Amino acid sequence: MKQLFLLSVAVLTINTVKAQDYLLKGTLGRSTVVVDLIVSGGDAEVTYFYSTTCTDITLRGLKTSGGIAVYATHRSFLVGKNYDTSESIILKQNPDKSWTGTWADKKGKKQPMLLAPLDVATIKHPFADLPVVRQFKATEPYEFVRSYMLPVDRDANPTNKGKLKFKYIKLRGTSVKLLFLTEGLESAMMAKVNNMMINKFIEFACSYCSCAANIGAPSYEYNIENLYLSENILSVYVTFQYFCKGEPHADGGEEPINIDLKTGEELELEDLLYLSKVAVPEPGSAKWFAYREKVYAPQLVALLQGLHPKQMAYKEDCNYNGVKLWVNPEWYINDKGLYISPVFPREIAPCRNPEWSFVPFKVVNERKNPGKKIVLP
């Protein structure tokens, strides 16, 4: 669970008091809310969401003799002060471990709050077996509750794609969505694929909802840039652009999802471009990065130089020949073949995602792993 934001730089360096973390559920006025209250020494932080939106609101303040007083603030490090911007909460703990108090906005409107401890063991999560949900339950109970309460909509009618049909599941009121299959695969295989997609959707939705957890004005843009669906392959490429509260600058990211619909397994780049007979180490391990840099990436650069010699020629602004740029590239399948993008540092991000950087299906079929039986056009 997130760490407590302490109110002064001095406290950040000297406060070693073990934090107390309270997971609570109850009402704010007539609305249902879930609250994560963290107390560390004399500091307090409340992060909460309404059940109708699941988007975080964070307030920070102090533990007092009468309870907890927290405020929606921004901090000016130039003058060392905090400025109240929108709302405040006063809470006190009762002998039965419930919490009661008052929410107020700057105009003086007040609402009563009544909160009780929430035991995640009492929640019957419909996706309890998914990896992200298991992880939340074990390490981030607040996110576990959020994932259970996400307000979602589903398409009323399916979209046809050849023999396959699919619908989108959407986080209500946002652009966050992801597809799931409704027809076209054997039931067990379709359930396996859909569980992978729902797992990703929960990750994306919770990431969106927690973007507002810090200080400042949040902004979160989510787009599905690529969707390739055949009887054999599902390939989705999602991009994020976000400026969450409290972050020093805007940032972004990508999330490719590539699934073999004949096996229900997520594809690795080596499955499609089998450029070396060296055994592939565990993905993400130190040995894997060394293998990618010393063995795989040089072969990939050579392949792209042959396919796109003009674009791969050395340039001062975007030197696509750099082997390290291709150690862990982003990739997905589209109608042209295998699209693959180098990873540049954030300061030269405009060099990422060049339009020309793809490997045609003809070449992929010649280079794919013969042991995987992957079917491509």
mmCIF file of C-alpha atoms in Angstrom:
data_model
loop_
_atom_site.group_PDB
_atom_site.id
_atom_site.type_symbol
_atom_site.label_atom_id
_atom_site.label_comp_id
_atom_site.label_asym_id
_atom_site.label_seq_id
_atom_site.Cartn_x
_atom_site.Cartn_y
_atom_site.Cartn_z
ATOM 1 C CA MET A 1 0.000 0.000 0.000
ATOM 2 C CA LYS A 2 1.153 3.512 -0.661
ATOM 3 C CA GLN A 3 3.493 5.220 1.756
ATOM 4 C CA LEU A 4 2.374 8.095 3.925
ATOM 5 C CA PHE A 5 3.252 11.522 2.571
ATOM 6 C CA LEU A 6 4.711 13.400 5.523
ATOM 7 C CA LEU A 7 4.051 17.095 5.807
ATOM 8 C CA SER A 8 7.548 18.443 6.146
ATOM 9 C CA VAL A 9 10.923 17.634 4.701
ATOM 10 C CA ALA A 10 12.361 17.461 8.202
ATOM 11 C CA VAL A 11 9.858 14.859 9.268
ATOM 12 C CA LEU A 12 10.591 12.839 6.152
ATOM 13 C CA THR A 13 14.145 12.340 7.316
ATOM 14 C CA ILE A 14 13.626 11.679 11.012
ATOM 15 C CA ASN A 15 10.208 10.051 11.441
ATOM 16 C CA THR A 16 10.781 6.338 12.003
ATOM 17 C CA VAL A 17 7.519 5.600 13.821
ATOM 18 C CA LYS A 18 5.762 2.530 12.480
ATOM 19 C CA ALA A 19 2.652 3.582 10.576
ATOM 20 C CA GLN A 20 -0.811 2.358 11.525
ATOM 21 C CA ASP A 21 -2.981 1.520 8.530
ATOM 22 C CA TYR A 22 -6.786 1.367 8.806
ATOM 23 C CA LEU A 23 -8.940 0.023 5.972
ATOM 24 C CA LEU A 24 -12.469 1.357 6.467
ATOM 25 C CA LYS A 25 -15.821 1.390 4.711
ATOM 26 C CA GLY A 26 -18.916 3.433 5.463
ATOM 27 C CA THR A 27 -20.782 6.548 4.486
ATOM 28 C CA LEU A 28 -20.011 10.163 3.714
ATOM 29 C CA GLY A 29 -23.425 11.776 3.838
ATOM 30 C CA ARG A 30 -25.551 9.362 1.829
ATOM 31 C CA SER A 31 -22.669 8.085 -0.306
ATOM 32 C CA THR A 32 -20.730 4.867 0.226
ATOM 33 C CA VAL A 33 -16.971 5.383 0.570
ATOM 34 C CA VAL A 34 -13.907 3.221 1.139
ATOM 35 C CA VAL A 35 -11.158 4.838 3.191
ATOM 36 C CA ASP A 36 -7.486 4.074 3.714
ATOM 37 C CA LEU A 37 -6.324 5.937 6.829
ATOM 38 C CA ILE A 38 -2.612 5.949 7.648
ATOM 39 C CA VAL A 39 -1.245 7.411 10.879
ATOM 40 C CA SER A 40 2.487 7.750 11.491
ATOM 41 C CA GLY A 41 3.558 9.585 14.607
ATOM 42 C CA GLY A 42 1.768 12.921 14.492
ATOM 43 C CA ASP A 43 1.013 12.765 10.779
ATOM 44 C CA ALA A 44 -2.104 11.433 9.100
ATOM 45 C CA GLU A 45 -3.233 10.700 5.560
ATOM 46 C CA VAL A 46 -6.667 9.730 4.254
ATOM 47 C CA THR A 47 -7.189 8.349 0.763
ATOM 48 C CA TYR A 48 -10.739 7.495 -0.147
ATOM 49 C CA PHE A 49 -13.032 6.821 -3.070
ATOM 50 C CA TYR A 50 -16.761 6.945 -3.675
ATOM 51 C CA SER A 51 -18.291 3.639 -4.781
ATOM 52 C CA THR A 52 -19.793 5.394 -7.810
ATOM 53 C CA THR A 53 -16.427 6.453 -9.250
ATOM 54 C CA CYS A 54 -13.622 4.545 -7.474
ATOM 55 C CA THR A 55 -11.280 7.510 -8.111
ATOM 56 C CA ASP A 56 -8.924 8.445 -5.291
ATOM 57 C CA ILE A 57 -9.107 11.632 -3.239
ATOM 58 C CA THR A 58 -6.241 12.203 -0.823
ATOM 59 C CA LEU A 59 -6.135 14.490 2.212
ATOM 60 C CA ARG A 60 -3.233 15.005 4.578
ATOM 61 C CA GLY A 61 -2.891 16.485 8.010
ATOM 62 C CA LEU A 62 -2.252 15.686 11.644
ATOM 63 C CA LYS A 63 -3.151 13.342 14.445
ATOM 64 C CA THR A 64 -4.452 15.439 17.335
ATOM 65 C CA SER A 65 -5.554 14.727 20.877
ATOM 66 C CA GLY A 66 -9.135 14.651 19.607
ATOM 67 C CA GLY A 67 -8.547 12.413 16.585
ATOM 68 C CA ILE A 68 -7.526 13.006 12.979
ATOM 69 C CA ALA A 69 -7.672 16.268 11.008
ATOM 70 C CA VAL A 70 -6.790 16.089 7.314
ATOM 71 C CA TYR A 71 -7.098 18.529 4.433
ATOM 72 C CA ALA A 72 -6.951 18.588 0.659
ATOM 73 C CA THR A 73 -3.832 20.681 0.232
ATOM 74 C CA HIS A 74 -1.002 21.576 -2.029
ATOM 75 C CA ARG A 75 2.412 22.352 -0.605
ATOM 76 C CA SER A 76 4.554 25.310 -1.575
ATOM 77 C CA PHE A 77 8.142 24.262 -0.951
ATOM 78 C CA LEU A 78 9.221 27.821 -1.752
ATOM 79 C CA VAL A 79 7.607 29.190 1.393
ATOM 80 C CA GLY A 80 7.226 25.955 3.329
ATOM 81 C CA LYS A 81 3.455 26.170 3.761
ATOM 82 C CA ASN A 82 0.397 24.097 2.968
ATOM 83 C CA TYR A 83 -2.677 25.700 1.465
ATOM 84 C CA ASP A 84 -6.173 24.303 1.850
ATOM 85 C CA THR A 85 -7.782 23.940 -1.571
ATOM 86 C CA SER A 86 -11.080 22.139 -1.356
ATOM 87 C CA GLU A 87 -12.129 19.890 1.533
ATOM 88 C CA SER A 88 -11.330 18.611 5.005
ATOM 89 C CA ILE A 89 -12.190 15.640 7.218
ATOM 90 C CA ILE A 90 -12.210 15.441 10.992
ATOM 91 C CA LEU A 91 -12.338 11.891 12.420
ATOM 92 C CA LYS A 92 -12.118 10.224 15.796
ATOM 93 C CA GLN A 93 -11.923 6.553 16.682
ATOM 94 C CA ASN A 94 -14.588 5.069 18.926
ATOM 95 C CA PRO A 95 -14.194 2.291 21.527
ATOM 96 C CA ASP A 96 -15.767 -0.232 19.108
ATOM 97 C CA LYS A 97 -13.028 0.611 16.536
ATOM 98 C CA SER A 98 -15.440 2.510 14.288
ATOM 99 C CA TRP A 99 -14.625 6.056 13.211
ATOM 100 C CA THR A 100 -17.005 8.989 13.137
ATOM 101 C CA GLY A 101 -16.520 12.546 12.001
ATOM 102 C CA THR A 102 -17.354 15.302 9.568
ATOM 103 C CA TRP A 103 -16.475 16.117 5.995
ATOM 104 C CA ALA A 104 -16.575 19.793 4.999
ATOM 105 C CA ASP A 105 -15.854 21.844 1.906
ATOM 106 C CA LYS A 106 -14.532 25.415 1.769
ATOM 107 C CA LYS A 107 -18.021 26.860 1.423
ATOM 108 C CA GLY A 108 -19.001 25.423 4.782
ATOM 109 C CA LYS A 109 -21.111 22.520 3.570
ATOM 110 C CA LYS A 110 -20.788 19.584 5.986
ATOM 111 C CA GLN A 111 -21.598 15.893 5.808
ATOM 112 C CA PRO A 112 -21.405 13.272 8.577
ATOM 113 C CA MET A 113 -19.034 10.329 8.207
ATOM 114 C CA LEU A 114 -19.472 6.884 9.743
ATOM 115 C CA LEU A 115 -16.803 4.281 9.052
ATOM 116 C CA ALA A 116 -16.138 0.739 10.222
ATOM 117 C CA PRO A 117 -13.157 -1.608 9.773
ATOM 118 C CA LEU A 118 -13.344 -3.649 6.574
ATOM 119 C CA ASP A 119 -12.096 -7.253 6.516
ATOM 120 C CA VAL A 120 -11.197 -8.232 2.948
ATOM 121 C CA ALA A 121 -11.770 -11.892 3.849
ATOM 122 C CA THR A 122 -15.522 -11.159 3.838
ATOM 123 C CA ILE A 123 -15.458 -10.032 0.183
ATOM 124 C CA LYS A 124 -16.463 -12.634 -2.407
ATOM 125 C CA HIS A 125 -14.540 -11.273 -5.370
ATOM 126 C CA PRO A 126 -15.804 -12.629 -8.729
ATOM 127 C CA PHE A 127 -12.236 -12.623 -10.084
ATOM 128 C CA ALA A 128 -10.486 -13.804 -6.932
ATOM 129 C CA ASP A 129 -8.260 -16.235 -8.863
ATOM 130 C CA LEU A 130 -6.782 -13.673 -11.231
ATOM 131 C CA PRO A 131 -3.089 -12.842 -10.550
ATOM 132 C CA VAL A 132 -3.607 -9.098 -10.028
ATOM 133 C CA VAL A 133 -6.523 -9.679 -7.636
ATOM 134 C CA ARG A 134 -4.547 -12.249 -5.619
ATOM 135 C CA GLN A 135 -1.657 -9.795 -5.402
ATOM 136 C CA PHE A 136 -3.939 -6.983 -4.258
ATOM 137 C CA LYS A 137 -5.481 -9.161 -1.568
ATOM 138 C CA ALA A 138 -2.068 -10.203 -0.269
ATOM 139 C CA THR A 139 -0.290 -6.843 -0.360
ATOM 140 C CA GLU A 140 -2.725 -3.974 -1.131
ATOM 141 C CA PRO A 141 -6.133 -4.596 0.460
ATOM 142 C CA TYR A 142 -7.360 -1.099 -0.459
ATOM 143 C CA GLU A 143 -6.762 -1.888 -4.140
ATOM 144 C CA PHE A 144 -8.389 -5.289 -3.637
ATOM 145 C CA VAL A 145 -11.567 -3.562 -2.455
ATOM 146 C CA ARG A 146 -11.390 -1.071 -5.334
ATOM 147 C CA SER A 147 -11.027 -3.877 -7.878
ATOM 148 C CA TYR A 148 -14.146 -5.494 -6.411
ATOM 149 C CA MET A 149 -16.162 -2.262 -6.585
ATOM 150 C CA LEU A 150 -15.092 -0.942 -9.998
ATOM 151 C CA PRO A 151 -18.108 0.627 -11.756
ATOM 152 C CA VAL A 152 -18.105 -0.979 -15.209
ATOM 153 C CA ASP A 153 -20.298 -1.133 -18.294
ATOM 154 C CA ARG A 154 -20.341 -3.762 -21.032
ATOM 155 C CA ASP A 155 -21.328 -3.387 -24.664
ATOM 156 C CA ALA A 156 -24.920 -4.415 -25.248
ATOM 157 C CA ASN A 157 -24.149 -5.982 -28.639
ATOM 158 C CA PRO A 158 -21.035 -7.844 -29.768
ATOM 159 C CA THR A 159 -18.710 -6.786 -32.575
ATOM 160 C CA ASN A 160 -18.080 -9.381 -35.289
ATOM 161 C CA LYS A 161 -14.552 -10.159 -36.464
ATOM 162 C CA GLY A 162 -14.688 -13.109 -38.827
ATOM 163 C CA LYS A 163 -15.772 -16.145 -36.792
ATOM 164 C CA LEU A 164 -15.065 -14.310 -33.547
ATOM 165 C CA LYS A 165 -17.278 -11.957 -31.604
ATOM 166 C CA PHE A 166 -16.238 -9.623 -28.801
ATOM 167 C CA LYS A 167 -17.508 -6.913 -26.486
ATOM 168 C CA TYR A 168 -15.759 -4.149 -24.568
ATOM 169 C CA ILE A 169 -15.793 -3.834 -20.811
ATOM 170 C CA LYS A 170 -15.422 -0.175 -19.813
ATOM 171 C CA LEU A 171 -14.642 1.746 -16.651
ATOM 172 C CA ARG A 172 -17.724 3.933 -16.370
ATOM 173 C CA GLY A 173 -17.227 7.570 -17.285
ATOM 174 C CA THR A 174 -13.683 7.064 -18.602
ATOM 175 C CA SER A 175 -11.865 6.001 -21.764
ATOM 176 C CA VAL A 176 -10.461 2.878 -20.068
ATOM 177 C CA LYS A 177 -11.728 -0.247 -21.794
ATOM 178 C CA LEU A 178 -10.617 -3.651 -23.001
ATOM 179 C CA LEU A 179 -12.262 -6.336 -25.079
ATOM 180 C CA PHE A 180 -13.320 -9.831 -24.130
ATOM 181 C CA LEU A 181 -14.454 -12.602 -26.473
ATOM 182 C CA THR A 182 -18.048 -13.827 -26.554
ATOM 183 C CA GLU A 183 -18.040 -16.356 -29.434
ATOM 184 C CA GLY A 184 -15.659 -18.166 -31.738
ATOM 185 C CA LEU A 185 -13.453 -20.225 -29.414
ATOM 186 C CA GLU A 186 -13.965 -23.427 -27.487
ATOM 187 C CA SER A 187 -15.393 -22.469 -24.072
ATOM 188 C CA ALA A 188 -12.356 -23.419 -21.957
ATOM 189 C CA MET A 189 -9.967 -21.581 -24.280
ATOM 190 C CA MET A 190 -12.225 -18.530 -24.396
ATOM 191 C CA ALA A 191 -12.379 -18.456 -20.587
ATOM 192 C CA LYS A 192 -8.579 -18.649 -20.400
ATOM 193 C CA VAL A 193 -8.125 -15.774 -22.856
ATOM 194 C CA ASN A 194 -10.827 -13.654 -21.236
ATOM 195 C CA ASN A 195 -9.288 -14.101 -17.787
ATOM 196 C CA MET A 196 -6.041 -12.693 -19.169
ATOM 197 C CA MET A 197 -7.907 -9.721 -20.643
ATOM 198 C CA ILE A 198 -9.938 -9.051 -17.482
ATOM 199 C CA ASN A 199 -6.730 -9.234 -15.433
ATOM 200 C CA LYS A 200 -5.237 -6.509 -17.638
ATOM 201 C CA PHE A 201 -8.423 -4.455 -17.501
ATOM 202 C CA ILE A 202 -8.386 -4.479 -13.690
ATOM 203 C CA GLU A 203 -4.746 -3.327 -13.739
ATOM 204 C CA PHE A 204 -5.575 -0.493 -16.136
ATOM 205 C CA ALA A 205 -8.722 0.572 -14.281
ATOM 206 C CA CYS A 206 -7.080 0.631 -10.858
ATOM 207 C CA SER A 207 -4.131 2.547 -12.285
ATOM 208 C CA TYR A 208 -6.514 5.154 -13.680
ATOM 209 C CA CYS A 209 -8.440 5.441 -10.415
ATOM 210 C CA SER A 210 -5.299 5.859 -8.300
ATOM 211 C CA CYS A 211 -3.852 8.564 -10.560
ATOM 212 C CA ALA A 212 -5.631 11.226 -8.492
ATOM 213 C CA ALA A 213 -4.063 10.061 -5.231
ATOM 214 C CA ASN A 214 -1.416 12.781 -4.893
ATOM 215 C CA ILE A 215 -1.365 16.580 -5.058
ATOM 216 C CA GLY A 216 -2.313 18.710 -8.089
ATOM 217 C CA ALA A 217 -4.672 18.381 -11.042
ATOM 218 C CA PRO A 218 -4.678 14.864 -12.533
ATOM 219 C CA SER A 219 -4.857 14.056 -16.227
ATOM 220 C CA TYR A 220 -5.016 10.544 -17.643
ATOM 221 C CA GLU A 221 -5.346 9.662 -21.314
ATOM 222 C CA TYR A 222 -5.901 6.036 -22.306
ATOM 223 C CA ASN A 223 -6.026 4.786 -25.893
ATOM 224 C CA ILE A 224 -6.156 1.464 -27.712
ATOM 225 C CA GLU A 225 -3.788 2.228 -30.570
ATOM 226 C CA ASN A 226 -3.898 -1.200 -32.209
ATOM 227 C CA LEU A 227 -6.336 -4.096 -32.303
ATOM 228 C CA TYR A 228 -5.541 -7.130 -34.419
ATOM 229 C CA LEU A 229 -7.870 -10.103 -34.089
ATOM 230 C CA SER A 230 -7.852 -13.258 -36.171
ATOM 231 C CA GLU A 231 -8.815 -16.853 -35.449
ATOM 232 C CA ASN A 232 -5.239 -17.415 -34.312
ATOM 233 C CA ILE A 233 -3.912 -14.202 -32.770
ATOM 234 C CA LEU A 234 -5.170 -11.412 -30.507
ATOM 235 C CA SER A 235 -2.887 -8.390 -30.378
ATOM 236 C CA VAL A 236 -3.779 -5.189 -28.511
ATOM 237 C CA TYR A 237 -1.571 -2.159 -27.942
ATOM 238 C CA VAL A 238 -2.621 0.263 -25.213
ATOM 239 C CA THR A 239 -0.950 3.627 -24.556
ATOM 240 C CA PHE A 240 -1.148 5.882 -21.507
ATOM 241 C CA GLN A 241 -0.383 9.559 -21.074
ATOM 242 C CA TYR A 242 -0.803 10.764 -17.508
ATOM 243 C CA PHE A 243 -0.022 13.674 -15.228
ATOM 244 C CA CYS A 244 -1.129 12.488 -11.822
ATOM 245 C CA LYS A 245 -1.410 14.709 -8.796
ATOM 246 C CA GLY A 246 1.930 15.467 -7.248
ATOM 247 C CA GLU A 247 4.048 14.201 -10.142
ATOM 248 C CA PRO A 248 6.805 16.610 -11.256
ATOM 249 C CA HIS A 249 6.059 16.074 -14.947
ATOM 250 C CA ALA A 250 3.770 14.258 -17.348
ATOM 251 C CA ASP A 251 4.679 10.698 -18.218
ATOM 252 C CA GLY A 252 3.424 7.858 -20.336
ATOM 253 C CA GLY A 253 3.677 4.194 -21.084
ATOM 254 C CA GLU A 254 2.595 1.350 -23.325
ATOM 255 C CA GLU A 255 1.132 -2.071 -22.697
ATOM 256 C CA PRO A 256 1.113 -4.628 -25.525
ATOM 257 C CA ILE A 257 -1.026 -7.753 -25.141
ATOM 258 C CA ASN A 258 -0.232 -10.557 -27.590
ATOM 259 C CA ILE A 259 -2.023 -13.900 -27.218
ATOM 260 C CA ASP A 260 -1.935 -17.103 -29.265
ATOM 261 C CA LEU A 261 -5.619 -18.056 -29.464
ATOM 262 C CA LYS A 262 -4.761 -21.701 -30.226
ATOM 263 C CA THR A 263 -2.907 -22.173 -26.941
ATOM 264 C CA GLY A 264 -4.181 -19.310 -24.793
ATOM 265 C CA GLU A 265 -0.575 -18.359 -24.022
ATOM 266 C CA GLU A 266 0.915 -14.880 -24.152
ATOM 267 C CA LEU A 267 3.431 -14.611 -26.963
ATOM 268 C CA GLU A 268 7.077 -13.665 -26.519
ATOM 269 C CA LEU A 269 9.004 -11.764 -29.183
ATOM 270 C CA GLU A 270 11.255 -14.802 -29.697
ATOM 271 C CA ASP A 271 8.176 -16.828 -30.682
ATOM 272 C CA LEU A 272 7.739 -14.618 -33.757
ATOM 273 C CA LEU A 273 11.347 -13.669 -34.485
ATOM 274 C CA TYR A 274 13.513 -16.679 -33.687
ATOM 275 C CA LEU A 275 16.847 -14.986 -34.327
ATOM 276 C CA SER A 276 19.128 -17.155 -32.206
ATOM 277 C CA LYS A 277 19.235 -20.778 -31.111
ATOM 278 C CA VAL A 278 20.556 -19.746 -27.704
ATOM 279 C CA ALA A 279 18.244 -20.856 -24.894
ATOM 280 C CA VAL A 280 16.208 -17.894 -23.682
ATOM 281 C CA PRO A 281 16.703 -17.169 -19.943
ATOM 282 C CA GLU A 282 13.806 -16.320 -17.634
ATOM 283 C CA PRO A 283 12.243 -13.093 -19.005
ATOM 284 C CA GLY A 284 13.096 -10.065 -16.877
ATOM 285 C CA SER A 285 16.063 -11.731 -15.180
ATOM 286 C CA ALA A 286 19.608 -10.346 -15.269
ATOM 287 C CA LYS A 287 20.640 -13.204 -17.574
ATOM 288 C CA TRP A 288 17.730 -12.381 -19.878
ATOM 289 C CA PHE A 289 18.783 -8.726 -20.220
ATOM 290 C CA ALA A 290 22.362 -9.829 -20.890
ATOM 291 C CA TYR A 291 21.163 -12.302 -23.537
ATOM 292 C CA ARG A 292 18.949 -9.669 -25.151
ATOM 293 C CA GLU A 293 21.780 -7.107 -25.284
ATOM 294 C CA LYS A 294 24.599 -9.404 -26.383
ATOM 295 C CA VAL A 295 22.759 -11.945 -28.532
ATOM 296 C CA TYR A 296 19.240 -11.008 -29.564
ATOM 297 C CA ALA A 297 19.260 -7.222 -30.044
ATOM 298 C CA PRO A 298 22.253 -7.198 -32.465
ATOM 299 C CA GLN A 299 20.444 -9.779 -34.632
ATOM 300 C CA LEU A 300 17.258 -7.723 -34.522
ATOM 301 C CA VAL A 301 19.116 -4.548 -35.534
ATOM 302 C CA ALA A 302 20.716 -6.406 -38.439
ATOM 303 C CA LEU A 303 17.304 -7.678 -39.584
ATOM 304 C CA LEU A 304 15.804 -4.178 -39.485
ATOM 305 C CA GLN A 305 18.819 -2.702 -41.273
ATOM 306 C CA GLY A 306 18.145 -5.138 -44.100
ATOM 307 C CA LEU A 307 14.437 -4.338 -44.224
ATOM 308 C CA HIS A 308 14.666 -0.566 -43.678
ATOM 309 C CA PRO A 309 18.222 0.536 -44.588
ATOM 310 C CA LYS A 310 17.377 4.211 -45.126
ATOM 311 C CA GLN A 311 15.467 4.644 -41.869
ATOM 312 C CA MET A 312 18.025 2.652 -39.858
ATOM 313 C CA ALA A 313 20.939 4.740 -41.153
ATOM 314 C CA TYR A 314 22.745 6.746 -38.461
ATOM 315 C CA LYS A 315 21.133 10.052 -37.524
ATOM 316 C CA GLU A 316 22.095 12.420 -34.746
ATOM 317 C CA ASP A 317 18.556 12.974 -33.470
ATOM 318 C CA CYS A 318 17.268 9.374 -33.581
ATOM 319 C CA ASN A 319 20.032 6.810 -33.911
ATOM 320 C CA TYR A 320 18.021 3.653 -34.484
ATOM 321 C CA ASN A 321 21.197 1.581 -34.823
ATOM 322 C CA GLY A 322 21.820 1.642 -31.082
ATOM 323 C CA VAL A 323 21.618 -1.966 -29.879
ATOM 324 C CA LYS A 324 20.476 -1.036 -26.376
ATOM 325 C CA LEU A 325 17.360 0.616 -27.806
ATOM 326 C CA TRP A 326 16.200 -2.810 -28.997
ATOM 327 C CA VAL A 327 16.905 -4.872 -25.874
ATOM 328 C CA ASN A 328 13.301 -4.759 -24.695
ATOM 329 C CA PRO A 329 11.292 -3.167 -27.531
ATOM 330 C CA GLU A 330 7.540 -2.641 -27.615
ATOM 331 C CA TRP A 331 5.851 -4.806 -30.218
ATOM 332 C CA TYR A 332 2.491 -5.953 -31.500
ATOM 333 C CA ILE A 333 0.898 -7.498 -34.587
ATOM 334 C CA ASN A 334 -1.024 -5.412 -37.112
ATOM 335 C CA ASP A 335 -2.265 -5.879 -40.664
ATOM 336 C CA LYS A 336 1.239 -5.283 -42.066
ATOM 337 C CA GLY A 337 3.015 -7.810 -39.894
ATOM 338 C CA LEU A 338 5.012 -7.449 -36.694
ATOM 339 C CA TYR A 339 5.359 -3.833 -35.578
ATOM 340 C CA ILE A 340 8.330 -3.244 -33.294
ATOM 341 C CA SER A 341 9.469 -0.016 -31.626
ATOM 342 C CA PRO A 342 12.745 0.868 -29.898
ATOM 343 C CA VAL A 343 12.645 2.244 -26.377
ATOM 344 C CA PHE A 344 14.186 5.709 -26.064
ATOM 345 C CA PRO A 345 14.695 7.703 -22.848
ATOM 346 C CA ARG A 346 11.851 10.064 -21.972
ATOM 347 C CA GLU A 347 13.800 13.168 -23.046
ATOM 348 C CA ILE A 348 13.914 11.901 -26.653
ATOM 349 C CA ALA A 349 10.568 10.137 -26.618
ATOM 350 C CA PRO A 350 9.556 11.645 -30.015
ATOM 351 C CA CYS A 351 11.916 9.091 -31.591
ATOM 352 C CA ARG A 352 9.729 6.266 -30.342
ATOM 353 C CA ASN A 353 7.068 4.503 -32.401
ATOM 354 C CA PRO A 354 8.397 5.226 -35.912
ATOM 355 C CA GLU A 355 5.785 4.401 -38.567
ATOM 356 C CA TRP A 356 8.166 2.389 -40.726
ATOM 357 C CA SER A 357 9.392 -0.061 -38.071
ATOM 358 C CA PHE A 358 7.657 -3.321 -38.938
ATOM 359 C CA VAL A 359 8.597 -6.801 -40.133
ATOM 360 C CA PRO A 360 6.302 -8.098 -42.920
ATOM 361 C CA PHE A 361 4.365 -11.319 -42.332
ATOM 362 C CA LYS A 362 6.410 -13.042 -45.061
ATOM 363 C CA VAL A 363 9.614 -12.445 -43.094
ATOM 364 C CA VAL A 364 7.990 -13.290 -39.752
ATOM 365 C CA ASN A 365 6.775 -16.617 -41.146
ATOM 366 C CA GLU A 366 10.327 -17.361 -42.246
ATOM 367 C CA ARG A 367 11.800 -16.410 -38.842
ATOM 368 C CA LYS A 368 9.159 -17.605 -36.350
ATOM 369 C CA ASN A 369 9.976 -20.312 -33.815
ATOM 370 C CA PRO A 370 9.307 -23.641 -35.562
ATOM 371 C CA GLY A 371 8.445 -25.310 -32.276
ATOM 372 C CA LYS A 372 5.521 -22.993 -31.508
ATOM 373 C CA LYS A 373 3.196 -23.775 -34.448
ATOM 374 C CA ILE A 374 2.019 -20.149 -34.603
ATOM 375 C CA VAL A 375 -0.378 -19.447 -37.495
ATOM 376 C CA LEU A 376 0.021 -16.086 -39.244
ATOM 377 C CA PRO A 377 -1.206 -14.717 -42.595
#
